[in-house]
Tab-separated table of C-alpha atoms in Angstrom:
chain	number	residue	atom	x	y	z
V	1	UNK	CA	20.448	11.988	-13.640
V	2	UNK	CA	18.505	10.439	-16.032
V	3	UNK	CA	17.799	6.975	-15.456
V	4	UNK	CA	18.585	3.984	-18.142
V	5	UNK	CA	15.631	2.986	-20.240
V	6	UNK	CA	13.556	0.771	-18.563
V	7	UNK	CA	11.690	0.044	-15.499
V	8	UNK	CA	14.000	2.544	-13.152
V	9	UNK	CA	12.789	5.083	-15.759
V	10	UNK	CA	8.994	4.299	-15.862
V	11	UNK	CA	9.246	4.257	-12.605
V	12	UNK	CA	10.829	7.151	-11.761
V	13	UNK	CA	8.417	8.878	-14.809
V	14	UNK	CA	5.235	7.210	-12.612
V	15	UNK	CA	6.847	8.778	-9.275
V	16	UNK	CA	7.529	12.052	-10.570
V	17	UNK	CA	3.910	12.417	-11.579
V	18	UNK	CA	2.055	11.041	-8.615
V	19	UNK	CA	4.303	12.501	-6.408
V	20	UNK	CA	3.755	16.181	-7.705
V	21	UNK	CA	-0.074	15.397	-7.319
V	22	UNK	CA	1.067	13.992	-3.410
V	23	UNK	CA	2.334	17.882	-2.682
V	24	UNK	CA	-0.554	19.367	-4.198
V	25	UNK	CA	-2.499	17.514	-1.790
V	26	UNK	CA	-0.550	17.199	1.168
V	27	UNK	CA	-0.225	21.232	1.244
V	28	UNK	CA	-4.050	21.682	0.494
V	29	UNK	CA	-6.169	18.465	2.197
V	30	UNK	CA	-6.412	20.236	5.462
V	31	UNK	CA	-7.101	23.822	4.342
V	32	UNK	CA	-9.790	22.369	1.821
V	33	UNK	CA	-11.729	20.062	4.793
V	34	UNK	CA	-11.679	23.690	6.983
V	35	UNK	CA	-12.080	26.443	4.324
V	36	UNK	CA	-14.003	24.711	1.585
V	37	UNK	CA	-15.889	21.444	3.349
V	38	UNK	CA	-16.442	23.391	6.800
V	39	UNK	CA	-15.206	20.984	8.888
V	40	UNK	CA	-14.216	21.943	11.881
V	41	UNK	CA	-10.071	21.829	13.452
V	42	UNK	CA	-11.195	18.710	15.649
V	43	UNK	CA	-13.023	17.409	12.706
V	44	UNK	CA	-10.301	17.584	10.040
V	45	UNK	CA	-7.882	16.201	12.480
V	46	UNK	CA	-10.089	13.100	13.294
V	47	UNK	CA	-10.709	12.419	9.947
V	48	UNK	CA	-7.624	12.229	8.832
V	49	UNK	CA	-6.158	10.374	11.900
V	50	UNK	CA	-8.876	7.639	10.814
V	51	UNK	CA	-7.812	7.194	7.039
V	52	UNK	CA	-4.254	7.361	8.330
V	53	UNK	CA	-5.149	3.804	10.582
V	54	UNK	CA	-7.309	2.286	7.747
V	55	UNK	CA	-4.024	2.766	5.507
V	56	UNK	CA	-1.962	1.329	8.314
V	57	UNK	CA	-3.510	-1.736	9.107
V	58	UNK	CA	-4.628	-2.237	5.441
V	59	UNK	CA	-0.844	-2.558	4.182
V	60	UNK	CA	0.218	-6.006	4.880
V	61	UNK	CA	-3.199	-7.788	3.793
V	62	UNK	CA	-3.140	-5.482	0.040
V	63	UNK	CA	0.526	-6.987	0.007
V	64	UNK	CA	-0.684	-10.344	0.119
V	65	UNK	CA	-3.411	-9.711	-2.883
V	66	UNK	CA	-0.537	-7.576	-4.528
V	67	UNK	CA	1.706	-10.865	-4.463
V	68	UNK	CA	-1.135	-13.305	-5.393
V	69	UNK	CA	-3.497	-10.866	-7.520
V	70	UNK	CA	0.016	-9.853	-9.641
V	71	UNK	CA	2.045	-6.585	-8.450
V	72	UNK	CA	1.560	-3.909	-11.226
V	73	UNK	CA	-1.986	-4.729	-11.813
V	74	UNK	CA	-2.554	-4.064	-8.233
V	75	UNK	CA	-0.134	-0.990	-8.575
V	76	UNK	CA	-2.159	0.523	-11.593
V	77	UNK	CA	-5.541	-0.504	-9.768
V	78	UNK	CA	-4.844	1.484	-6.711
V	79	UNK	CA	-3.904	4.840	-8.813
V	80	UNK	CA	-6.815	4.481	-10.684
V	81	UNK	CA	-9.202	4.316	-7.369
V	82	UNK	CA	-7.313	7.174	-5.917
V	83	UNK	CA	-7.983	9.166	-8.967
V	84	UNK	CA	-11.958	8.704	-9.168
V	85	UNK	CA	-11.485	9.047	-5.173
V	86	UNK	CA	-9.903	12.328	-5.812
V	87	UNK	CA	-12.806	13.270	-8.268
V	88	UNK	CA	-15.548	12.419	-5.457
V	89	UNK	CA	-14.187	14.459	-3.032
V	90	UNK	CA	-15.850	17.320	-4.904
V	91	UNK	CA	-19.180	16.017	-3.310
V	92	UNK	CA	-17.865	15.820	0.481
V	93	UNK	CA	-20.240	18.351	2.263
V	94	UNK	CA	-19.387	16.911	5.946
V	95	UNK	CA	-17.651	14.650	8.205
V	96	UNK	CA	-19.059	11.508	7.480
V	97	UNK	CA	-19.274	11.690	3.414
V	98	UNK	CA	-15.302	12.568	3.657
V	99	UNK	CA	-14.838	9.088	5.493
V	100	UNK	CA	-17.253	7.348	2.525
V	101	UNK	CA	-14.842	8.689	0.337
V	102	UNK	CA	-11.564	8.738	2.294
V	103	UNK	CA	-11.625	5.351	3.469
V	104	UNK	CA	-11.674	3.799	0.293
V	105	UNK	CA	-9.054	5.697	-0.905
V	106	UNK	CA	-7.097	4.758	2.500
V	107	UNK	CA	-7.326	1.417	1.569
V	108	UNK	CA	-6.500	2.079	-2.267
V	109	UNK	CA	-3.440	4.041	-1.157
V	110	UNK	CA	-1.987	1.050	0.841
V	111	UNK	CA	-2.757	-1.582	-2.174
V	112	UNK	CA	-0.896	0.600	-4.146
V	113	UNK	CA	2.455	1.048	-2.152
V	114	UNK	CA	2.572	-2.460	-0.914
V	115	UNK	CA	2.172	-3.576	-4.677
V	116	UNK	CA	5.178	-0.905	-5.277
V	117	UNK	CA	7.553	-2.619	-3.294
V	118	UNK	CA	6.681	-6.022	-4.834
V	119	UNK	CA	7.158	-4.537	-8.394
V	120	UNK	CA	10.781	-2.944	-7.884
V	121	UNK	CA	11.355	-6.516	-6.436
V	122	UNK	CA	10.002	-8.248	-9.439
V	123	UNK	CA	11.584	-5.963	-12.039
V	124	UNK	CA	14.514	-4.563	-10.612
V	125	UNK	CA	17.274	-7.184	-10.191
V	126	UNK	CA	18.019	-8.018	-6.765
V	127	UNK	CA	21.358	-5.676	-6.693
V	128	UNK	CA	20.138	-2.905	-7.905
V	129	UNK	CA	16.627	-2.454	-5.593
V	130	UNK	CA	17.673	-0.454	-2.686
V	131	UNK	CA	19.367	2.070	-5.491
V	132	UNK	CA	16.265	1.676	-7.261
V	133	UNK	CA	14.645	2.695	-3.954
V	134	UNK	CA	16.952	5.615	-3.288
V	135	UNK	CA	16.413	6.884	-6.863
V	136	UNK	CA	12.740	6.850	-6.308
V	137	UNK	CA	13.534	8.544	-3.116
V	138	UNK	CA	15.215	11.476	-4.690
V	139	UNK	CA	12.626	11.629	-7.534
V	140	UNK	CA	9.879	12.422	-4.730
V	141	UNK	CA	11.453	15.141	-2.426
V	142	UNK	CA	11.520	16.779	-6.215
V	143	UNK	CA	8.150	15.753	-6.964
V	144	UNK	CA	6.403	16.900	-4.111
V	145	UNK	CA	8.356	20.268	-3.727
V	146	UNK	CA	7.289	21.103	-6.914
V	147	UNK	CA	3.639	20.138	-6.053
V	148	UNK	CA	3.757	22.114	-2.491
V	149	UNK	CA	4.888	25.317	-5.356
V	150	UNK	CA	1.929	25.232	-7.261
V	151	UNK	CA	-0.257	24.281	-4.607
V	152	UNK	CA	0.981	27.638	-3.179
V	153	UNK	CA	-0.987	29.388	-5.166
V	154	UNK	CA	-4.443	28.002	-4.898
V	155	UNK	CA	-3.995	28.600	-1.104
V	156	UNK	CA	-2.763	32.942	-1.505
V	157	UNK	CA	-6.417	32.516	-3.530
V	158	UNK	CA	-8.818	30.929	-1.191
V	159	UNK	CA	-11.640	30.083	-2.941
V	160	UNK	CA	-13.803	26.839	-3.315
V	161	UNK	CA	-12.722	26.962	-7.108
V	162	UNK	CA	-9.075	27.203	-6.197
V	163	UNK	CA	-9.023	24.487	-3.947
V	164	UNK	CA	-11.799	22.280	-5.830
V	165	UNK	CA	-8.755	22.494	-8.967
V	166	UNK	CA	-6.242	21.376	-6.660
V	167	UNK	CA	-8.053	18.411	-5.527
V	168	UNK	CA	-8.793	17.926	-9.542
V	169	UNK	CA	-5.234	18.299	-10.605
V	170	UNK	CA	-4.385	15.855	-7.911
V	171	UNK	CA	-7.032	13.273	-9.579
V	172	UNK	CA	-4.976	13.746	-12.967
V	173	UNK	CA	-1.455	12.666	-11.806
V	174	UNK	CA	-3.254	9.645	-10.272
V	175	UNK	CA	-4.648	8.731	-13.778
V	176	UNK	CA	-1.165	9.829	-15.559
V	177	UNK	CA	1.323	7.386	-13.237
V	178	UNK	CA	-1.175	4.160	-14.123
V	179	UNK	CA	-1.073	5.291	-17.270
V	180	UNK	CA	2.649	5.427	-17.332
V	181	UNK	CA	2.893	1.927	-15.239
V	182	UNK	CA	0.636	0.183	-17.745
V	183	UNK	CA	3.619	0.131	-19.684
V	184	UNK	CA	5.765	-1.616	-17.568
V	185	UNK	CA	6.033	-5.595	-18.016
V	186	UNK	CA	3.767	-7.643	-16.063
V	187	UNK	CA	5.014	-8.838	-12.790
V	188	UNK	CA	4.067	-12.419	-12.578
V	189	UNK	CA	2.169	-13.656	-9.680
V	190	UNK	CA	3.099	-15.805	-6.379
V	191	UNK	CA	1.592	-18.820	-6.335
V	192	UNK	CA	-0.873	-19.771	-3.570
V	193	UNK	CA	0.467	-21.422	-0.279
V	194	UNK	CA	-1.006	-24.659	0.279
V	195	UNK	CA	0.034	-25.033	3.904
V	196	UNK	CA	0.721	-22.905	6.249
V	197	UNK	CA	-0.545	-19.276	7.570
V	198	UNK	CA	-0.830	-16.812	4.184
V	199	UNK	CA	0.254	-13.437	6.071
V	200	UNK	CA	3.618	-15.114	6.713
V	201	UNK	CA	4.773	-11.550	7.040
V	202	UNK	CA	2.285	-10.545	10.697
V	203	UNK	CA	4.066	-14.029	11.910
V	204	UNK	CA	7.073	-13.207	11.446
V	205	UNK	CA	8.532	-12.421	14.640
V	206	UNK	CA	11.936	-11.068	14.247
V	207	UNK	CA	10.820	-8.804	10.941
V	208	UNK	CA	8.134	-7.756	13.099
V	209	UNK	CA	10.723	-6.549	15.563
V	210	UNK	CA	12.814	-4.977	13.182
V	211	UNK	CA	9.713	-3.042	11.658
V	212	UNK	CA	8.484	-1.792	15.257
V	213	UNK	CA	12.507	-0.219	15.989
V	214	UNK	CA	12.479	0.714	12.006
V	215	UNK	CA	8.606	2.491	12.906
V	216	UNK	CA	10.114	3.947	16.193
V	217	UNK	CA	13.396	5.229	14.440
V	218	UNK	CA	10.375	6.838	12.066
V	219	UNK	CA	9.256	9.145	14.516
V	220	UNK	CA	12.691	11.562	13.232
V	221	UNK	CA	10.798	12.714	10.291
V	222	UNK	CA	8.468	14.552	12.775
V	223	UNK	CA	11.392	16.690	14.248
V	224	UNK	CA	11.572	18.375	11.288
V	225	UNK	CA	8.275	18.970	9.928
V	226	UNK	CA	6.691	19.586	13.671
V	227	UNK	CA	9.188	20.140	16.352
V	228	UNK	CA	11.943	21.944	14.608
V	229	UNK	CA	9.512	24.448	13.877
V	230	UNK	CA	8.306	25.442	16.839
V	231	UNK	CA	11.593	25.028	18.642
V	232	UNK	CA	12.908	27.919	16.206
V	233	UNK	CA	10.230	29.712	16.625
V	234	UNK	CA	9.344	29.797	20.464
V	235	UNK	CA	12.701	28.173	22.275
V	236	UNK	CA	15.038	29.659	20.290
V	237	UNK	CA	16.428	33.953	18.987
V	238	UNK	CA	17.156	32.476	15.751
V	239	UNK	CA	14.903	34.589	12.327
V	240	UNK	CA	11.729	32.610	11.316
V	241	UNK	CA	12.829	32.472	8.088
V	242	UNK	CA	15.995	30.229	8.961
V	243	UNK	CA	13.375	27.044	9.093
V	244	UNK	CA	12.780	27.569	5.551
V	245	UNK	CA	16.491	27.244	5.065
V	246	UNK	CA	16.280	23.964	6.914
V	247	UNK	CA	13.539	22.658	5.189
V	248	UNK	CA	15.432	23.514	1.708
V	249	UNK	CA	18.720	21.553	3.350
V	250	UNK	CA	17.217	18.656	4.114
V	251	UNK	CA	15.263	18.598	1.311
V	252	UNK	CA	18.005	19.320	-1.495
V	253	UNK	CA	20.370	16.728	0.366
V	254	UNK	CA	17.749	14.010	0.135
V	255	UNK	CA	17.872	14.676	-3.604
V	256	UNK	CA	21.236	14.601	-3.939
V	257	UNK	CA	22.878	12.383	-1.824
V	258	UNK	CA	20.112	9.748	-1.606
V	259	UNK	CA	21.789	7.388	-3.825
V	260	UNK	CA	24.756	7.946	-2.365
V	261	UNK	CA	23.848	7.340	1.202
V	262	UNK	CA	22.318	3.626	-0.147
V	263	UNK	CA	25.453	2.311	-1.686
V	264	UNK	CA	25.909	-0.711	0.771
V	265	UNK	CA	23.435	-1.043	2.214
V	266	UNK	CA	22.386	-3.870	-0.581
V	267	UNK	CA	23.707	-6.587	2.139
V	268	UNK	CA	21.907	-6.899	5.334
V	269	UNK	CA	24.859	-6.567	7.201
V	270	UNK	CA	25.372	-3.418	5.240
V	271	UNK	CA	21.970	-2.557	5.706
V	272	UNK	CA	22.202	-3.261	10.160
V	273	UNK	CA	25.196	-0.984	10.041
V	274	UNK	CA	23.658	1.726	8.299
V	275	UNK	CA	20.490	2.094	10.777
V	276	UNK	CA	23.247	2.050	13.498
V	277	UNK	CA	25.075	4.799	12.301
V	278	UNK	CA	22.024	6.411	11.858
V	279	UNK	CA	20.421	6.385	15.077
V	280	UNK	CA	24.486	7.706	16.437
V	281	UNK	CA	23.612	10.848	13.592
V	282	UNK	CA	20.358	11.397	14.406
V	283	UNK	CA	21.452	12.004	18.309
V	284	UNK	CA	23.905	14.254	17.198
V	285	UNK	CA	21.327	16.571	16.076
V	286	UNK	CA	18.827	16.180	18.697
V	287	UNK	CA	22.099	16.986	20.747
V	288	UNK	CA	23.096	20.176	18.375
V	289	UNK	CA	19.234	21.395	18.518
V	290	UNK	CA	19.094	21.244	22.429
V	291	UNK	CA	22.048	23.632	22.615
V	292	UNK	CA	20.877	25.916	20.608
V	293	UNK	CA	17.849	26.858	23.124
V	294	UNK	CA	20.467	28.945	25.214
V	295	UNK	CA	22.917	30.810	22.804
V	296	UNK	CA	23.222	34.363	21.221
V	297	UNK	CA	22.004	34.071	17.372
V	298	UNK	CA	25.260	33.597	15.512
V	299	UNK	CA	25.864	30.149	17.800
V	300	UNK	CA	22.318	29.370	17.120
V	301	UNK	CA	21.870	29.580	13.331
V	302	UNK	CA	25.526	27.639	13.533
V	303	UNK	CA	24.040	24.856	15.655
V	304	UNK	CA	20.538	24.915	13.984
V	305	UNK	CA	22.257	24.628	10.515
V	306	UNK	CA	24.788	21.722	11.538
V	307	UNK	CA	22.038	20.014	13.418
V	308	UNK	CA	19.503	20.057	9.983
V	309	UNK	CA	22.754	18.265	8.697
V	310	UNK	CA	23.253	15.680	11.168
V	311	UNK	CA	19.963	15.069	10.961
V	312	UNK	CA	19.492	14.635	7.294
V	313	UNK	CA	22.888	12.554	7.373
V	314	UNK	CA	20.291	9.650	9.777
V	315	UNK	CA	17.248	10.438	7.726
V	316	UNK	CA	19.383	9.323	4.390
V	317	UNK	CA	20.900	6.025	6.104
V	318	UNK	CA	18.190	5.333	7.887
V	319	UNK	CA	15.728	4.821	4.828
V	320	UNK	CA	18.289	2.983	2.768
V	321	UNK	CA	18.594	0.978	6.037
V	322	UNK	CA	14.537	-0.015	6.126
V	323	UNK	CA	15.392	-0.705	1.971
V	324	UNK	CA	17.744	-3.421	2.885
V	325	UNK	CA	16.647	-5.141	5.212
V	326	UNK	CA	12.863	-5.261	4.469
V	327	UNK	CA	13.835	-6.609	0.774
V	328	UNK	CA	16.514	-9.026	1.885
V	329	UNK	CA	14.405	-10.674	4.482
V	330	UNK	CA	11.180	-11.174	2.422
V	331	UNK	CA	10.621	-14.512	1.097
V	332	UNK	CA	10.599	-14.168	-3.079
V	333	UNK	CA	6.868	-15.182	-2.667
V	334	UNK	CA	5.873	-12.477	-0.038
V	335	UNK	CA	7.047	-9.613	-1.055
V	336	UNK	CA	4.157	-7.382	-1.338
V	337	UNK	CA	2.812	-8.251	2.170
V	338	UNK	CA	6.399	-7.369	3.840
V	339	UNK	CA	6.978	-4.264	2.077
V	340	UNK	CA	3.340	-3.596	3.203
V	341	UNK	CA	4.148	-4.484	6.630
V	342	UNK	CA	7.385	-2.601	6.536
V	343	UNK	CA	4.839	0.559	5.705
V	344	UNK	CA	3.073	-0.079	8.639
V	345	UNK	CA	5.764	0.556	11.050
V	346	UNK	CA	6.695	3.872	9.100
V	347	UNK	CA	3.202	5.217	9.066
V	348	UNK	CA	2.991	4.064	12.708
V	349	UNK	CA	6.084	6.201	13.580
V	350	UNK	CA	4.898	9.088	11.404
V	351	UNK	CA	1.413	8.680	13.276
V	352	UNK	CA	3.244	8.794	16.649
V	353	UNK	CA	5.399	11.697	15.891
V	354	UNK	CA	3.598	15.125	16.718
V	355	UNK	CA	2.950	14.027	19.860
V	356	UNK	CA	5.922	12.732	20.751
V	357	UNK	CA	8.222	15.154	19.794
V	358	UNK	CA	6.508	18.143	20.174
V	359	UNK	CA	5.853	16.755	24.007
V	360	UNK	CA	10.017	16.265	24.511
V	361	UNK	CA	11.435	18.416	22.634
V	362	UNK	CA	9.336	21.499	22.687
V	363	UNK	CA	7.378	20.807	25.690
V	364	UNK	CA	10.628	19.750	27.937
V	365	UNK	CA	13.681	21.891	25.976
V	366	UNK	CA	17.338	20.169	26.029
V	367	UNK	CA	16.748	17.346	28.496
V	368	UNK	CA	13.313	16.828	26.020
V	369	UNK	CA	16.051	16.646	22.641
V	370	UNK	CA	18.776	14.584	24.614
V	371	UNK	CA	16.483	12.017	25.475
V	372	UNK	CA	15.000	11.349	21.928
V	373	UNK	CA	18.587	11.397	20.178
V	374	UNK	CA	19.567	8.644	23.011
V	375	UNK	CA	16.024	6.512	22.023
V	376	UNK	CA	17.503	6.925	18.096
V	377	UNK	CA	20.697	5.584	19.601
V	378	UNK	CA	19.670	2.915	21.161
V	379	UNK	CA	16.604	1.667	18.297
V	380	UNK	CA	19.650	1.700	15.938
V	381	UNK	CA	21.990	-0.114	17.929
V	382	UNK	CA	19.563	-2.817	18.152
V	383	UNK	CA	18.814	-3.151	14.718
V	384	UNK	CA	21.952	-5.570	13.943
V	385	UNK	CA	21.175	-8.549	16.741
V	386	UNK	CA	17.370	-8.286	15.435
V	387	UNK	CA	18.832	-8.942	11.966
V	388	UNK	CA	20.997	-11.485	12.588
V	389	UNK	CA	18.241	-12.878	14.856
V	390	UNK	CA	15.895	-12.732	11.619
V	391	UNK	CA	18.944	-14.181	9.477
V	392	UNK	CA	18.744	-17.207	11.792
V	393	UNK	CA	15.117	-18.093	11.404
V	394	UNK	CA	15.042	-17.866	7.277
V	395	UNK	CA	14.409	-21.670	6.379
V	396	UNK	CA	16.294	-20.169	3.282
V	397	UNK	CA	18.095	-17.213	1.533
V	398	UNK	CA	15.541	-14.931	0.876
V	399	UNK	CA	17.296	-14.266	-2.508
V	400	UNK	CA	16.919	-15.700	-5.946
V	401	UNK	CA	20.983	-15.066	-7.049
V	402	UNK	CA	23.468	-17.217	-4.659
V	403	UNK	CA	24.062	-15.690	-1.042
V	404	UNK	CA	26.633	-16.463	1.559
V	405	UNK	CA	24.895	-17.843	4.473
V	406	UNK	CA	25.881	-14.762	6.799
V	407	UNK	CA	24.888	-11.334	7.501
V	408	UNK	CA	26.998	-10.488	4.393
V	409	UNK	CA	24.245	-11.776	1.975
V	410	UNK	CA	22.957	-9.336	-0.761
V	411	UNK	CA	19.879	-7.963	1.011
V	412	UNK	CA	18.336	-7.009	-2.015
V	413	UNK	CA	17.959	-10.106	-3.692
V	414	UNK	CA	15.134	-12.489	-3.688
V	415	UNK	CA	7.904	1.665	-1.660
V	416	UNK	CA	5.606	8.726	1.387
């Protein structure tokens, strides 16, 4: 469990920490905006809908200064605004002094995760950076679980103080992971282009694809933190308490099995396959959650339970999928704007997802849950031609250690 001594375990140290500050937060942002800032439900939810875009369309561009500016200095920069962000939020008192603080931080939180990406591809070598990925993976389902725990108890006491320390606490792990990251070794910087566009990655047509079906695809995670939910709850005579249940299977597979589900997935054909068979698992629980709307509650928690499984089979091979392919088709000079423009499909997914799911699957029932599984079907079926596509157009291998010139090149040679 423990990783070997180097960067996989300051890395996974780093993660652990700012991860466990990421479910403080992510459990108490909302609540603190309403209960402690005043904002209003409408309020809140704009807000945060407008950090969420700055920190889309900010993650390719910080890639490219991540790449030219140096990776971990970037990656240690970024934690180090969020943390005196974190601080500042103290003083919001309204809507508009939360965006003065919240945008910055937006754009501090996408520098940062773009420049993450371009580290493990710097210091990881090229076989071992989707496990690296998966690791990392693992280390922040535990990370933020643990977070969402403690956080639980500054929102039973609901007070101002109570949710001022969260926010505080948060602030800490910020400054703790760049502390921790300082020690890794310096990832040396890309050189400038000379010719040429310099955010090769937004002209890059068939990653660009691949990122809008990988984005898409994203849209799963929002089954189970929105739609599952309220399917249970409303659509279903299953107990209340079985989505707990769910939440805790999905979440102790992902730290289990995460590594497991990556292993190869290191080749980009590997990698193609893998979001294939994930969009075929991911309709086999949308198809196992629509028949559960119209059984007696034996059948249901049965179908509910193997559906969470199904579903957290495509969650695992999807992400290694994304892994893959996003490392193997990044030029060795670009990696921190394509892992930042690999983000942007995810968050635009993750963005997309309330509405969309809660509008088909709880708004419409079964017909609502067939009809996503088929779209995950179909995005991952077309995932392969777009790769190969993408394979075609690479002047080069996008590897630094020798590559086959087919879809069975190591993908990962050459980071929610």
């Amino acid at each position: 469990m423990l990783p070997e001594p180097g960067p996989l375990r300051l890395l996974a140290g780093a993660t652990l920490i700012n991860t466990f500050g990421n479910g403080v937060s992510m459990t108490s942002v909302a609540l603190f905006l309403t209960r402690s800032v005043g904002l209003s439900v409408r309020e809140t939810g704009l807000a945060l809908t407008v950090t969420a875009l700055v920190c889309l369309v900010s993650s390719a561009p910080m890639g490219y200064v991540a790449d030219h500016r140096g990776p971990r200095g970037i990656l240690v920069a970024g934690l180090l605004v969020l943390c005196a962000g974190s601080v500042a939020l103290v003083t919001v008192h309204g809507f508009w002094s939360y965006l003065l603080v919240g945008v910055p931080m937006a754009i501090a939180d996408a520098a940062q995760r773009a420049a993450k990406g371009a580290v493990i591809a710097g210091a990881v070598p090229g076989d071992r950076r989707v496990h690296t990925r998966a690791y990392l993976r693992s280390v922040t389902n535990v990370g933020i679980a643990a977070g969402a725990a403690v956080a639980g108890v500054g929102l039973a006491v609901d007070t101002r103080q109570a949710y001022l320390t969260l926010i505080l606490l948060d602030a800490v792990t910020y400054a703790a992971a760049a502390l921790v990251l300082r020690r890794l070794a310096p990832v040396p910087a890309a050189p400038s282009r000379t010719t040429g566009p310099r955010l090769v990655a937004l002209r890059d047509r068939p990653f660009l694809a691949f990122v809008v079906l990988d984005g898409l695809m994203a849209t799963h995670f929002g089954l189970f933190e929105v739609a599952l939910p309220l399917w249970i709850a409303h659509r279903t005579d299953a107990p209340r308490w079985l989505i707990a249940v769910l939440f805790l299977v999905n979440t102790t597979a992902v730290v289990l099995f995460q590594v497991r589900a990556a292993r190869g997935t290191e080749s980009l054909s590997g990698a193609a396959r893998s979001s294939r068979r994930a969009g075929l698992a991911l309709f086999a629980g949308c198809a196992l959650f629509a028949l559960s709307g119209g059984t007696s509650m034996p059948v249901t928690v049965a179908l509910l339970v193997l559906g969470a499984l199904a579903h957290v089979t495509g969650e695992l091979w999807h992400s290694a999928a994304g892994w893959g392919i996003s490392f193997g088709l990044a030029p060795s000079d670009a990696h921190g704007q394509y892992q930042g423009a690999y983000a942007m499909g995810m968050q635009l997914g993750q963005m997309l997802a309330p509405f969309v799911v809660t509008s088909l699957a709880v708004g419409w029932g079964a017909p609502g849950w067939l009809l996503l599984g088929a779209v995950f079907a179909v995005l991952g079926t077309l995932v392969p031609p777009v790769v190969a596509w993408a394979r075609r157009t690479r002047p080069q291998p996008a590897a630094t250690v020798p590559a086959k010139p087919s879809l069975d090149s190591p993908a990962g040679t050459g980071s929610h």
